[in-house]
Amino acid sequence: MDERNIVLIGMMASGKTTVGGLLAAALGRPLVDTDALIEEKEGRTIPAIFAADGEGYFRDRERETAQDLARRTGLVIACGGGLPLHADAIAPLHETGVVFWLCRDPGITYDSGVLGDRPLAQDGRAAFLDRFAQREPVYRRWAHHIITDPVSPEAGLNAILEVLRA
């Protein structure tokens, strides 16, 4: 297996960090979660960044983070759900890595109750489903491979490993 980064995209709470952690462990690679990295650099949570400085400020940090990670190799990268909506953030990761879209049913994701205080998940189920419908073609465009409705994080891991071994 080559040293290109493995990049996970998808809606918030679709399992990118969980599956990414399993994948990183299986491959002996570091996991980098773009949201966690931004929080670490900023010294505050994403909801706090949105509240204080707005989404535009956060997207600028996200773009800088993605461009930096694209210059590295051998990583498993779990991207924030909105990162692929910005070509200047996702394009470098797409060019230097293998992008997997974890496509989980948005209704199941919303109903699971795992969204918590995420700023872009506070407007109700219909808005969340609409956000998925808007993002779906973007995720599809940037994904090299689509992992559809894995029944568990382990199933998502195994599906990705199958593709990587092929």
Tab-separated table of C-alpha atoms in Angstrom:
chain	number	residue	atom	x	y	z
A	1	MET	CA	0.000	0.000	0.000
A	2	ASP	CA	1.377	3.393	-0.936
A	3	GLU	CA	1.902	6.337	1.386
A	4	ARG	CA	-0.831	8.571	-0.044
A	5	ASN	CA	-3.127	9.995	2.580
A	6	ILE	CA	-6.484	8.327	3.091
A	7	VAL	CA	-9.117	11.042	3.328
A	8	LEU	CA	-12.579	10.495	4.803
A	9	ILE	CA	-15.433	12.847	3.902
A	10	GLY	CA	-19.150	12.867	4.693
A	11	MET	CA	-21.820	14.535	6.764
A	12	MET	CA	-21.183	15.415	10.367
A	13	ALA	CA	-21.567	12.350	12.594
A	14	SER	CA	-21.293	9.908	9.674
A	15	GLY	CA	-18.443	8.063	11.391
A	16	LYS	CA	-15.388	9.676	9.815
A	17	THR	CA	-13.438	10.004	13.066
A	18	THR	CA	-14.528	6.623	14.434
A	19	VAL	CA	-13.807	4.715	11.221
A	20	GLY	CA	-10.680	6.822	10.748
A	21	GLY	CA	-9.381	5.762	14.153
A	22	LEU	CA	-9.926	2.096	13.338
A	23	LEU	CA	-8.301	2.544	9.924
A	24	ALA	CA	-5.317	4.385	11.378
A	25	ALA	CA	-4.806	1.602	13.929
A	26	ALA	CA	-5.137	-1.117	11.285
A	27	LEU	CA	-2.617	0.574	8.978
A	28	GLY	CA	-0.240	1.926	11.637
A	29	ARG	CA	-0.819	5.507	10.517
A	30	PRO	CA	-1.637	8.634	12.462
A	31	LEU	CA	-5.236	9.878	12.412
A	32	VAL	CA	-5.740	13.602	11.910
A	33	ASP	CA	-9.235	14.987	12.422
A	34	THR	CA	-9.374	18.411	10.762
A	35	ASP	CA	-11.930	19.754	13.236
A	36	ALA	CA	-9.924	18.567	16.254
A	37	LEU	CA	-6.732	20.024	14.766
A	38	ILE	CA	-8.419	23.399	14.281
A	39	GLU	CA	-9.771	23.313	17.835
A	40	GLU	CA	-6.297	22.508	19.134
A	41	LYS	CA	-4.656	25.331	17.174
A	42	GLU	CA	-7.367	27.833	18.128
A	43	GLY	CA	-7.615	26.755	21.764
A	44	ARG	CA	-11.429	26.684	21.569
A	45	THR	CA	-14.265	24.543	20.291
A	46	ILE	CA	-15.820	24.835	16.868
A	47	PRO	CA	-19.106	26.100	18.343
A	48	ALA	CA	-17.082	28.796	20.142
A	49	ILE	CA	-15.253	29.696	16.904
A	50	PHE	CA	-18.573	29.987	15.030
A	51	ALA	CA	-20.092	32.087	17.828
A	52	ALA	CA	-17.148	34.470	18.159
A	53	ASP	CA	-15.815	34.759	14.616
A	54	GLY	CA	-18.401	33.218	12.294
A	55	GLU	CA	-18.392	30.457	9.735
A	56	GLY	CA	-16.157	32.369	7.296
A	57	TYR	CA	-13.329	32.530	9.816
A	58	PHE	CA	-13.704	28.814	10.537
A	59	ARG	CA	-13.672	27.951	6.804
A	60	ASP	CA	-10.430	29.921	6.380
A	61	ARG	CA	-8.832	27.836	9.176
A	62	GLU	CA	-10.207	24.690	7.561
A	63	ARG	CA	-8.686	25.575	4.172
A	64	GLU	CA	-5.274	26.306	5.737
A	65	THR	CA	-5.406	23.011	7.640
A	66	ALA	CA	-6.347	20.987	4.540
A	67	GLN	CA	-3.621	22.571	2.427
A	68	ASP	CA	-1.037	21.828	5.128
A	69	LEU	CA	-2.159	18.197	5.478
A	70	ALA	CA	-2.055	17.691	1.700
A	71	ARG	CA	1.692	18.388	1.807
A	72	ARG	CA	2.184	15.429	4.161
A	73	THR	CA	1.920	11.688	3.480
A	74	GLY	CA	0.949	8.533	5.328
A	75	LEU	CA	-2.006	10.021	7.204
A	76	VAL	CA	-5.611	9.047	7.728
A	77	ILE	CA	-7.509	12.342	7.563
A	78	ALA	CA	-11.064	12.733	8.855
A	79	CYS	CA	-12.462	15.925	7.334
A	80	GLY	CA	-15.098	18.156	8.823
A	81	GLY	CA	-18.443	17.708	7.081
A	82	GLY	CA	-18.331	21.074	5.308
A	83	LEU	CA	-14.722	20.927	4.126
A	84	PRO	CA	-15.525	19.351	0.706
A	85	LEU	CA	-17.897	22.228	-0.080
A	86	HIS	CA	-14.851	24.432	-0.591
A	87	ALA	CA	-12.802	23.383	-3.600
A	88	ASP	CA	-9.707	25.187	-2.351
A	89	ALA	CA	-9.800	22.984	0.771
A	90	ILE	CA	-10.703	19.580	-0.699
A	91	ALA	CA	-8.846	19.766	-4.034
A	92	PRO	CA	-5.344	19.447	-2.514
A	93	LEU	CA	-6.459	16.470	-0.408
A	94	HIS	CA	-8.112	14.880	-3.457
A	95	GLU	CA	-4.976	15.324	-5.553
A	96	THR	CA	-2.581	13.883	-2.979
A	97	GLY	CA	-4.757	11.247	-1.332
A	98	VAL	CA	-7.484	8.679	-1.786
A	99	VAL	CA	-10.867	10.104	-0.815
A	100	PHE	CA	-13.582	7.894	0.689
A	101	TRP	CA	-17.098	9.237	1.205
A	102	LEU	CA	-18.786	7.625	4.205
A	103	CYS	CA	-22.346	7.927	2.937
A	104	ARG	CA	-24.602	7.226	5.886
A	105	ASP	CA	-28.360	7.730	5.701
A	106	PRO	CA	-28.896	11.274	7.061
A	107	GLY	CA	-32.188	10.381	8.720
A	108	ILE	CA	-30.511	7.622	10.712
A	109	THR	CA	-27.673	9.979	11.612
A	110	TYR	CA	-30.068	12.678	12.806
A	111	ASP	CA	-32.320	10.271	14.689
A	112	SER	CA	-29.348	8.673	16.479
A	113	GLY	CA	-28.963	11.775	18.665
A	114	VAL	CA	-25.196	12.025	18.125
A	115	LEU	CA	-25.184	15.519	16.612
A	116	GLY	CA	-25.046	17.303	19.963
A	117	ASP	CA	-24.136	20.993	19.867
A	118	ARG	CA	-22.753	21.041	16.333
A	119	PRO	CA	-23.616	24.510	15.010
A	120	LEU	CA	-24.959	23.345	11.664
A	121	ALA	CA	-27.202	20.655	13.178
A	122	GLN	CA	-29.407	22.890	15.320
A	123	ASP	CA	-32.219	23.644	12.883
A	124	GLY	CA	-34.117	20.359	13.060
A	125	ARG	CA	-34.397	17.132	11.124
A	126	ALA	CA	-35.826	18.594	7.897
A	127	ALA	CA	-32.992	21.131	7.696
A	128	PHE	CA	-30.419	18.391	8.315
A	129	LEU	CA	-31.891	16.239	5.530
A	130	ASP	CA	-31.929	19.273	3.234
A	131	ARG	CA	-28.278	19.983	4.065
A	132	PHE	CA	-27.439	16.391	3.094
A	133	ALA	CA	-29.343	16.775	-0.198
A	134	GLN	CA	-27.336	19.929	-0.969
A	135	ARG	CA	-24.003	18.322	-0.081
A	136	GLU	CA	-24.549	14.910	-1.673
A	137	PRO	CA	-23.469	15.916	-5.214
A	138	VAL	CA	-20.384	17.654	-3.811
A	139	TYR	CA	-19.348	14.610	-1.793
A	140	ARG	CA	-19.964	12.421	-4.839
A	141	ARG	CA	-17.811	14.697	-7.022
A	142	TRP	CA	-14.773	14.569	-4.711
A	143	ALA	CA	-14.952	10.914	-3.643
A	144	HIS	CA	-12.700	8.376	-5.302
A	145	HIS	CA	-14.735	5.675	-3.512
A	146	ILE	CA	-18.126	5.637	-1.770
A	147	ILE	CA	-18.813	3.514	1.299
A	148	THR	CA	-22.607	3.345	1.535
A	149	ASP	CA	-24.427	2.787	4.835
A	150	PRO	CA	-21.849	0.714	6.693
A	151	VAL	CA	-23.762	-1.114	9.425
A	152	SER	CA	-20.976	-0.500	11.944
A	153	PRO	CA	-17.628	1.289	12.187
A	154	GLU	CA	-15.939	-2.090	11.668
A	155	ALA	CA	-17.955	-2.641	8.479
A	156	GLY	CA	-16.825	0.773	7.242
A	157	LEU	CA	-13.227	-0.130	8.073
A	158	ASN	CA	-13.463	-3.450	6.247
A	159	ALA	CA	-15.030	-1.858	3.177
A	160	ILE	CA	-12.199	0.698	2.965
A	161	LEU	CA	-9.528	-1.970	3.493
A	162	GLU	CA	-11.049	-4.048	0.672
A	163	VAL	CA	-10.748	-1.104	-1.713
A	164	LEU	CA	-7.192	-0.333	-0.614
A	165	ARG	CA	-6.097	-3.944	-1.081
A	166	ALA	CA	-7.683	-4.248	-4.539
